Amino acid sequence: METSDRAARTETATRLARGAADWLLGNLGDREDPSLYHGQAGILLALHEAARHFDDDRYDQAVAAGVAALATSVDSLDDSSLYFGLARVAAALAALGKPDAANRALTRVRDRFDGQRWSPMFELLAGNAGIGLGALSAGDLDLAVTAVTPYLTTADQTPGGVNWPVRPSPPRSHHIAHGTLGIAYALAAVGRAADRKDLIDLALAGAADVVSRNEAGPAGFLVPHSDPPHRPELIERYSLGWCNGPAGDAQVFRLLAQVTGDPAWVHLGDCCWHTVTESGLPRRIRPGFWDNHGRCCGTAGVLALACDRIVERADDFTFADVLVDDLATHAIIDETGVRWSNHEHRAPVPALEPRPGWAMGNAGILRELLRYVRLNNNTPSTYAIPWPDHPAT
């Protein structure tokens, strides 16, 4: 790409990110929801990212006020998980300068452990794996090990490796958000930090089960959502985003490559990327195919992997540019700032209200746009505060 085109695209991404941060200042979401997924923890981390990038006191002031409120939520929040509860609130508080509140949150998490789990869910978003990663991110290695140790005795042997019952229903899910690969990620991350080979070996066995289910042939990587299919009337058999598709699978393979030094995991990450880039996204090829711009199951989550690959695999910017252009095309821009409306083709009004949070809204998109800008400007491409389940480049 010509230098002038590169500069213009970078400027567009910068304007989108600035506008997204400005919109967040006036749309901070439900103050009663402190969670990472939709609530305050994710929003504050995104505004902190914007404050560091733009050196703007307005964002710092919003973060300071929000963190003080977040600290008060510790004593009333019933959920302990990474994406919906105290584990990520603790990690956010620790990163944002509230260590006492973070420790109080971790104490509450530890006190709720029944010796096996914290909730009926037993995976990354809502269960043990995520709590382990949140504790690790907050600096509590003992709690992290406590959280993942039950996976050693609950794994079921499969023809390809092992997996776990991750919800109180028969289907076994395979991917990072609710399935085997999310557990494998936590086992590998905590195992590395604790120098526990047994945890790392179990992570590899879990990943091997998922790899054995690949249906995309030698060049690609595509594994079904779950077996038997979980809620097939609502959930498509195959996804492509971070939560239940190869964009997230590749993040687990990135971590396993870092932990083991085995190039086979790098190759599997390349296979994931082949499937993603050949799928047709971010075009809406058919109803329900690519309807989300956010970090969890949409375009921003794929952009995160594209930027990882620019750093680690020396990819060019071609597909990252496609993703940013799509975000620019679908952005809603007015005097209040920038935001995105996701699409639900089954709803009477398919254009959903824009959301501020990490999973489906501005907070998740903002972080990835800013990282894309830094890569284009040849400035440090790390995040101001890393995510517990996203390996550093």
Short mmCIF file of C-alpha atoms in Angstrom, two decimals:
data_model
loop_
_atom_site.label_atom_id
_atom_site.label_comp_id
_atom_site.label_asym_id
_atom_site.label_seq_id
_atom_site.Cartn_x
_atom_site.Cartn_y
_atom_site.Cartn_z
CA MET A 1 0.00 0.00 0.00
CA GLU A 2 1.16 3.52 -0.78
CA THR A 3 2.42 5.52 2.19
CA SER A 4 -0.35 8.08 1.73
CA ASP A 5 -3.03 5.36 1.83
CA ARG A 6 -1.48 3.85 4.94
CA ALA A 7 -1.43 7.25 6.65
CA ALA A 8 -5.06 7.91 5.70
CA ARG A 9 -6.24 4.54 7.04
CA THR A 10 -4.29 5.05 10.26
CA GLU A 11 -5.85 8.48 10.67
CA THR A 12 -9.31 7.00 10.13
CA ALA A 13 -8.69 4.33 12.78
CA THR A 14 -7.42 7.01 15.17
CA ARG A 15 -10.55 9.13 14.66
CA LEU A 16 -12.78 6.09 15.19
CA ALA A 17 -10.97 5.18 18.39
CA ARG A 18 -11.07 8.74 19.71
CA GLY A 19 -14.77 8.99 18.89
CA ALA A 20 -15.45 5.61 20.48
CA ALA A 21 -13.75 6.73 23.70
CA ASP A 22 -15.66 10.02 23.68
CA TRP A 23 -18.96 8.16 23.24
CA LEU A 24 -18.06 5.97 26.22
CA LEU A 25 -17.68 9.05 28.41
CA GLY A 26 -21.37 9.78 27.92
CA ASN A 27 -22.53 6.16 27.81
CA LEU A 28 -20.81 4.35 30.64
CA GLY A 29 -23.44 1.64 30.76
CA ASP A 30 -25.14 0.14 33.78
CA ARG A 31 -23.26 1.36 36.85
CA GLU A 32 -24.73 -1.61 38.73
CA ASP A 33 -22.93 -4.06 36.43
CA PRO A 34 -19.24 -4.25 37.40
CA SER A 35 -18.48 -7.16 35.06
CA LEU A 36 -15.85 -7.48 32.36
CA TYR A 37 -18.24 -8.86 29.74
CA HIS A 38 -20.73 -6.00 29.44
CA GLY A 39 -20.04 -3.82 32.45
CA GLN A 40 -17.75 -1.38 34.19
CA ALA A 41 -14.53 -3.41 34.39
CA GLY A 42 -14.29 -3.73 30.61
CA ILE A 43 -15.30 -0.12 30.01
CA LEU A 44 -12.76 1.26 32.48
CA LEU A 45 -9.95 -0.82 31.00
CA ALA A 46 -10.81 0.52 27.54
CA LEU A 47 -10.86 4.12 28.78
CA HIS A 48 -7.52 3.52 30.49
CA GLU A 49 -6.18 2.32 27.13
CA ALA A 50 -7.48 5.53 25.51
CA ALA A 51 -5.99 7.68 28.29
CA ARG A 52 -2.55 6.18 27.76
CA HIS A 53 -2.76 6.45 23.98
CA PHE A 54 -4.17 9.98 23.71
CA ASP A 55 -2.77 11.42 26.96
CA ASP A 56 -6.23 12.83 27.67
CA ASP A 57 -7.15 13.78 31.23
CA ARG A 58 -10.87 13.35 30.53
CA TYR A 59 -10.41 9.61 30.20
CA ASP A 60 -8.17 9.46 33.28
CA GLN A 61 -10.80 11.28 35.32
CA ALA A 62 -13.53 8.89 34.18
CA VAL A 63 -11.32 5.93 35.06
CA ALA A 64 -10.53 7.30 38.51
CA ALA A 65 -14.20 7.84 39.30
CA GLY A 66 -15.15 4.47 37.90
CA VAL A 67 -12.45 2.59 39.78
CA ALA A 68 -13.60 4.10 43.06
CA ALA A 69 -17.12 2.88 42.32
CA LEU A 70 -15.82 -0.50 41.20
CA ALA A 71 -14.01 -0.92 44.51
CA THR A 72 -17.28 -0.48 46.38
CA SER A 73 -18.90 -3.26 44.34
CA VAL A 74 -16.57 -5.89 45.77
CA ASP A 75 -18.63 -6.48 48.89
CA SER A 76 -21.94 -6.93 47.05
CA LEU A 77 -20.97 -8.84 43.90
CA ASP A 78 -22.19 -12.42 44.14
CA ASP A 79 -20.50 -13.87 41.05
CA SER A 80 -16.85 -14.96 41.29
CA SER A 81 -16.05 -15.54 37.61
CA LEU A 82 -13.64 -13.84 35.22
CA TYR A 83 -16.11 -12.34 32.79
CA PHE A 84 -19.12 -11.75 35.04
CA GLY A 85 -17.73 -11.44 38.54
CA LEU A 86 -15.03 -10.81 41.08
CA ALA A 87 -12.06 -12.50 39.43
CA ARG A 88 -11.73 -9.87 36.72
CA VAL A 89 -12.88 -7.06 38.99
CA ALA A 90 -9.96 -8.01 41.26
CA ALA A 91 -7.51 -8.05 38.37
CA ALA A 92 -8.80 -4.70 37.08
CA LEU A 93 -8.56 -3.12 40.52
CA ALA A 94 -5.01 -4.39 40.94
CA ALA A 95 -3.98 -3.02 37.55
CA LEU A 96 -5.68 0.32 38.13
CA GLY A 97 -4.09 1.06 41.49
CA LYS A 98 -6.52 -0.34 44.06
CA PRO A 99 -4.57 -3.26 45.57
CA ASP A 100 -6.48 -3.35 48.86
CA ALA A 101 -9.84 -3.65 47.10
CA ALA A 102 -8.34 -6.24 44.75
CA ASN A 103 -7.15 -8.33 47.69
CA ARG A 104 -10.55 -8.04 49.32
CA ALA A 105 -12.15 -9.32 46.13
CA LEU A 106 -9.73 -12.25 45.91
CA THR A 107 -10.43 -13.15 49.53
CA ARG A 108 -14.14 -13.32 48.76
CA VAL A 109 -13.43 -15.50 45.73
CA ARG A 110 -11.28 -17.86 47.79
CA ASP A 111 -13.89 -18.11 50.54
CA ARG A 112 -16.57 -19.19 48.04
CA PHE A 113 -14.64 -22.18 46.71
CA ASP A 114 -16.35 -25.46 47.61
CA GLY A 115 -13.29 -27.61 46.96
CA GLN A 116 -14.24 -28.27 43.35
CA ARG A 117 -15.80 -25.23 41.71
CA TRP A 118 -17.60 -21.92 42.13
CA SER A 119 -20.67 -22.44 39.97
CA PRO A 120 -22.39 -25.04 37.78
CA MET A 121 -20.30 -23.73 34.88
CA PHE A 122 -16.78 -25.18 34.74
CA GLU A 123 -15.05 -23.23 31.96
CA LEU A 124 -13.39 -19.90 31.14
CA LEU A 125 -16.12 -17.28 30.99
CA ALA A 126 -18.03 -18.28 34.11
CA GLY A 127 -16.07 -21.03 35.86
CA ASN A 128 -12.79 -22.28 37.28
CA ALA A 129 -10.58 -21.65 34.26
CA GLY A 130 -11.38 -17.98 34.14
CA ILE A 131 -11.08 -17.58 37.90
CA GLY A 132 -7.63 -19.11 37.67
CA LEU A 133 -6.62 -16.64 34.97
CA GLY A 134 -8.10 -13.70 36.88
CA ALA A 135 -6.22 -14.69 40.02
CA LEU A 136 -3.01 -15.11 38.03
CA SER A 137 -3.48 -11.68 36.45
CA ALA A 138 -4.03 -10.16 39.90
CA GLY A 139 -0.84 -11.74 41.23
CA ASP A 140 -2.36 -14.53 43.35
CA LEU A 141 -0.65 -17.67 42.05
CA ASP A 142 -1.86 -19.85 44.92
CA LEU A 143 -5.50 -19.09 44.12
CA ALA A 144 -4.81 -19.62 40.42
CA VAL A 145 -3.46 -23.12 41.12
CA THR A 146 -6.38 -23.85 43.43
CA ALA A 147 -8.81 -22.90 40.67
CA VAL A 148 -7.36 -25.16 37.97
CA THR A 149 -6.36 -28.16 40.11
CA PRO A 150 -9.85 -29.76 39.94
CA TYR A 151 -9.41 -30.26 36.20
CA LEU A 152 -6.78 -32.91 36.99
CA THR A 153 -9.38 -35.25 38.47
CA THR A 154 -12.42 -34.41 36.32
CA ALA A 155 -10.99 -34.89 32.82
CA ASP A 156 -12.63 -37.55 30.68
CA GLN A 157 -10.58 -39.55 28.20
CA THR A 158 -11.59 -39.21 24.55
CA PRO A 159 -10.20 -40.82 21.39
CA GLY A 160 -8.16 -37.66 20.78
CA GLY A 161 -7.18 -36.60 24.30
CA VAL A 162 -9.36 -35.34 27.16
CA ASN A 163 -12.27 -33.00 27.71
CA TRP A 164 -14.54 -31.91 30.54
CA PRO A 165 -18.24 -31.46 31.27
CA VAL A 166 -18.32 -27.68 31.26
CA ARG A 167 -22.02 -27.04 31.88
CA PRO A 168 -24.88 -28.87 33.61
CA SER A 169 -26.05 -30.47 30.34
CA PRO A 170 -24.66 -33.24 28.10
CA PRO A 171 -22.95 -31.27 25.29
CA ARG A 172 -19.18 -30.95 25.42
CA SER A 173 -18.09 -27.58 24.05
CA HIS A 174 -14.72 -27.29 22.35
CA HIS A 175 -13.59 -23.67 22.13
CA ILE A 176 -12.15 -20.92 24.33
CA ALA A 177 -15.21 -19.23 25.80
CA HIS A 178 -17.13 -22.18 27.20
CA GLY A 179 -15.14 -25.25 26.27
CA THR A 180 -12.05 -27.41 26.27
CA LEU A 181 -9.65 -24.87 24.79
CA GLY A 182 -10.49 -22.27 27.43
CA ILE A 183 -9.62 -24.82 30.11
CA ALA A 184 -6.46 -25.78 28.23
CA TYR A 185 -5.45 -22.11 28.10
CA ALA A 186 -5.86 -21.71 31.86
CA LEU A 187 -3.99 -24.95 32.61
CA ALA A 188 -1.09 -23.91 30.38
CA ALA A 189 -0.87 -20.35 31.71
CA VAL A 190 -1.08 -21.34 35.36
CA GLY A 191 1.13 -24.39 34.79
CA ARG A 192 3.85 -22.20 33.29
CA ALA A 193 3.66 -19.68 36.12
CA ALA A 194 3.69 -22.39 38.80
CA ASP A 195 6.23 -24.64 37.04
CA ARG A 196 3.67 -27.45 37.07
CA LYS A 197 4.32 -29.94 34.27
CA ASP A 198 1.19 -31.93 35.17
CA LEU A 199 -1.00 -28.91 34.42
CA ILE A 200 0.79 -28.22 31.14
CA ASP A 201 0.54 -31.87 30.07
CA LEU A 202 -3.20 -31.83 30.78
CA ALA A 203 -3.55 -28.64 28.74
CA LEU A 204 -1.86 -30.38 25.82
CA ALA A 205 -4.18 -33.39 26.15
CA GLY A 206 -7.22 -31.08 26.08
CA ALA A 207 -5.93 -29.23 23.04
CA ALA A 208 -5.20 -32.56 21.34
CA ASP A 209 -8.86 -33.55 21.72
CA VAL A 210 -9.96 -30.40 19.92
CA VAL A 211 -7.32 -30.75 17.20
CA SER A 212 -8.58 -34.28 16.54
CA ARG A 213 -12.00 -32.80 15.69
CA ASN A 214 -10.73 -30.51 12.92
CA GLU A 215 -12.98 -30.75 9.87
CA ALA A 216 -11.19 -28.25 7.59
CA GLY A 217 -8.48 -30.50 6.19
CA PRO A 218 -4.72 -30.01 6.36
CA ALA A 219 -4.73 -26.32 5.36
CA GLY A 220 -7.48 -25.05 7.65
CA PHE A 221 -8.91 -25.42 11.13
CA LEU A 222 -12.63 -25.56 11.91
CA VAL A 223 -14.16 -27.48 14.79
CA PRO A 224 -17.88 -27.63 15.63
CA HIS A 225 -19.27 -25.59 18.49
CA SER A 226 -20.15 -28.62 20.63
CA ASP A 227 -20.95 -32.34 20.58
CA PRO A 228 -23.73 -33.26 20.80
CA PRO A 229 -24.83 -29.84 19.47
CA HIS A 230 -25.79 -27.45 22.27
CA ARG A 231 -29.05 -25.58 21.54
CA PRO A 232 -28.85 -26.19 17.79
CA GLU A 233 -32.07 -24.24 17.25
CA LEU A 234 -30.16 -21.08 18.24
CA ILE A 235 -26.44 -21.83 17.90
CA GLU A 236 -24.88 -22.51 14.52
CA ARG A 237 -22.72 -25.60 14.19
CA TYR A 238 -19.62 -23.57 13.24
CA SER A 239 -18.42 -20.15 14.32
CA LEU A 240 -15.38 -18.09 13.32
CA GLY A 241 -14.86 -15.52 16.06
CA TRP A 242 -12.93 -15.43 19.31
CA CYS A 243 -15.49 -17.14 21.53
CA ASN A 244 -16.25 -20.35 19.62
CA GLY A 245 -14.16 -20.32 16.46
CA PRO A 246 -10.68 -20.35 15.00
CA ALA A 247 -9.97 -16.70 15.88
CA GLY A 248 -10.03 -17.78 19.53
CA ASP A 249 -8.58 -21.24 18.96
CA ALA A 250 -5.50 -19.56 17.50
CA GLN A 251 -4.96 -17.63 20.74
CA VAL A 252 -4.74 -20.91 22.64
CA PHE A 253 -2.31 -22.29 20.06
CA ARG A 254 -0.22 -19.11 20.39
CA LEU A 255 0.08 -19.70 24.13
CA LEU A 256 0.91 -23.39 23.71
CA ALA A 257 3.63 -22.46 21.22
CA GLN A 258 5.11 -20.04 23.76
CA VAL A 259 4.91 -22.58 26.60
CA THR A 260 6.26 -25.61 24.73
CA GLY A 261 8.37 -24.17 21.89
CA ASP A 262 6.72 -26.75 19.60
CA PRO A 263 6.28 -25.34 16.06
CA ALA A 264 3.26 -27.61 15.54
CA TRP A 265 1.19 -25.09 17.49
CA VAL A 266 2.42 -22.27 15.26
CA HIS A 267 1.30 -24.31 12.26
CA LEU A 268 -2.14 -24.86 13.79
CA GLY A 269 -2.42 -21.12 14.35
CA ASP A 270 -1.65 -20.61 10.67
CA CYS A 271 -4.39 -23.11 9.82
CA CYS A 272 -6.86 -21.14 11.94
CA TRP A 273 -5.89 -17.95 10.13
CA HIS A 274 -6.30 -19.63 6.74
CA THR A 275 -9.88 -20.59 7.64
CA VAL A 276 -10.69 -17.13 8.98
CA THR A 277 -9.32 -15.21 6.02
CA GLU A 278 -10.90 -17.54 3.46
CA SER A 279 -14.33 -17.55 5.12
CA GLY A 280 -15.62 -14.32 3.60
CA LEU A 281 -15.85 -12.36 6.82
CA PRO A 282 -16.44 -9.51 7.56
CA ARG A 283 -19.03 -9.63 4.77
CA ARG A 284 -22.55 -10.67 5.73
CA ILE A 285 -22.69 -13.54 3.29
CA ARG A 286 -25.99 -14.87 4.62
CA PRO A 287 -28.35 -14.05 7.50
CA GLY A 288 -26.62 -14.60 10.79
CA PHE A 289 -23.16 -15.18 9.31
CA TRP A 290 -21.24 -12.07 10.41
CA ASP A 291 -23.45 -9.74 12.39
CA ASN A 292 -21.23 -8.53 15.20
CA HIS A 293 -18.47 -5.92 15.36
CA GLY A 294 -17.38 -6.66 18.92
CA ARG A 295 -14.49 -8.40 20.60
CA CYS A 296 -16.20 -11.58 21.75
CA CYS A 297 -17.74 -12.93 18.56
CA GLY A 298 -17.16 -10.20 16.00
CA THR A 299 -14.73 -8.21 13.93
CA ALA A 300 -12.67 -6.72 16.78
CA GLY A 301 -11.76 -10.18 18.05
CA VAL A 302 -10.44 -11.12 14.61
CA LEU A 303 -8.55 -7.81 14.42
CA ALA A 304 -6.79 -8.72 17.68
CA LEU A 305 -5.46 -11.89 16.07
CA ALA A 306 -4.54 -10.05 12.87
CA CYS A 307 -2.40 -7.65 14.91
CA ASP A 308 -0.80 -10.53 16.81
CA ARG A 309 0.18 -12.08 13.50
CA ILE A 310 1.65 -8.84 12.19
CA VAL A 311 4.02 -8.92 15.16
CA GLU A 312 4.71 -12.64 15.40
CA ARG A 313 4.31 -13.98 11.87
CA ALA A 314 5.40 -10.88 9.91
CA ASP A 315 2.02 -10.78 8.15
CA ASP A 316 1.29 -7.72 6.11
CA PHE A 317 -1.61 -5.45 7.02
CA THR A 318 -3.93 -6.62 4.23
CA PHE A 319 -6.55 -8.43 6.27
CA ALA A 320 -6.26 -6.10 9.26
CA ASP A 321 -7.01 -3.28 6.83
CA VAL A 322 -10.11 -5.12 5.59
CA LEU A 323 -11.37 -5.42 9.15
CA VAL A 324 -10.70 -1.77 10.00
CA ASP A 325 -12.35 -0.64 6.77
CA ASP A 326 -15.42 -2.66 7.73
CA LEU A 327 -15.52 -1.07 11.18
CA ALA A 328 -15.26 2.34 9.51
CA THR A 329 -18.09 1.50 7.10
CA HIS A 330 -20.46 0.43 9.88
CA ALA A 331 -19.56 3.12 12.44
CA ILE A 332 -22.33 5.42 13.63
CA ILE A 333 -20.78 8.87 13.89
CA ASP A 334 -22.37 12.04 15.25
CA GLU A 335 -21.68 14.80 17.75
CA THR A 336 -21.78 12.32 20.65
CA GLY A 337 -18.94 10.23 19.23
CA VAL A 338 -18.62 6.86 17.50
CA ARG A 339 -20.33 3.54 18.22
CA TRP A 340 -21.48 0.40 16.44
CA SER A 341 -24.84 -1.34 16.14
CA ASN A 342 -24.74 -5.11 15.92
CA HIS A 343 -27.28 -6.96 13.78
CA GLU A 344 -29.81 -9.62 14.79
CA HIS A 345 -31.49 -10.90 11.65
CA ARG A 346 -34.18 -12.73 13.65
CA ALA A 347 -35.35 -9.62 15.51
CA PRO A 348 -38.23 -7.43 14.27
CA VAL A 349 -35.78 -4.50 14.27
CA PRO A 350 -32.44 -6.10 13.27
CA ALA A 351 -30.26 -3.10 14.19
CA LEU A 352 -29.54 -3.48 17.89
CA GLU A 353 -28.84 -0.60 20.24
CA PRO A 354 -25.10 0.17 20.46
CA ARG A 355 -23.48 -1.15 23.61
CA PRO A 356 -20.57 0.28 25.60
CA GLY A 357 -19.06 -2.93 26.97
CA TRP A 358 -16.18 -5.23 26.07
CA ALA A 359 -18.01 -8.17 24.56
CA MET A 360 -20.32 -6.55 22.03
CA GLY A 361 -19.54 -2.85 22.13
CA ASN A 362 -17.19 0.08 22.14
CA ALA A 363 -14.82 -1.06 24.89
CA GLY A 364 -13.70 -4.14 23.01
CA ILE A 365 -13.49 -2.41 19.63
CA LEU A 366 -11.63 0.61 20.99
CA ARG A 367 -8.71 -1.41 22.36
CA GLU A 368 -8.10 -3.18 19.06
CA LEU A 369 -8.32 -0.02 16.96
CA LEU A 370 -5.72 1.65 19.14
CA ARG A 371 -3.37 -1.30 18.86
CA TYR A 372 -3.78 -1.29 15.07
CA VAL A 373 -2.87 2.40 15.05
CA ARG A 374 0.25 1.79 17.12
CA LEU A 375 1.38 -0.98 14.80
CA ASN A 376 0.96 1.31 11.81
CA ASN A 377 2.95 4.01 13.57
CA ASN A 378 5.73 1.59 14.55
CA THR A 379 5.18 2.33 18.24
CA PRO A 380 4.95 -0.30 20.99
CA SER A 381 2.01 -2.54 20.17
CA THR A 382 1.34 -3.91 23.63
CA TYR A 383 -1.86 -3.10 25.51
CA ALA A 384 -1.78 -0.73 28.47
CA ILE A 385 -3.27 -3.56 30.56
CA PRO A 386 -3.11 -7.06 29.06
CA TRP A 387 -6.14 -9.36 29.01
CA PRO A 388 -5.81 -12.54 31.12
CA ASP A 389 -6.68 -14.82 28.20
CA HIS A 390 -4.78 -13.06 25.41
CA PRO A 391 -1.09 -14.05 25.16
CA ALA A 392 1.34 -11.17 24.92
CA THR A 393 3.23 -10.93 21.63
#
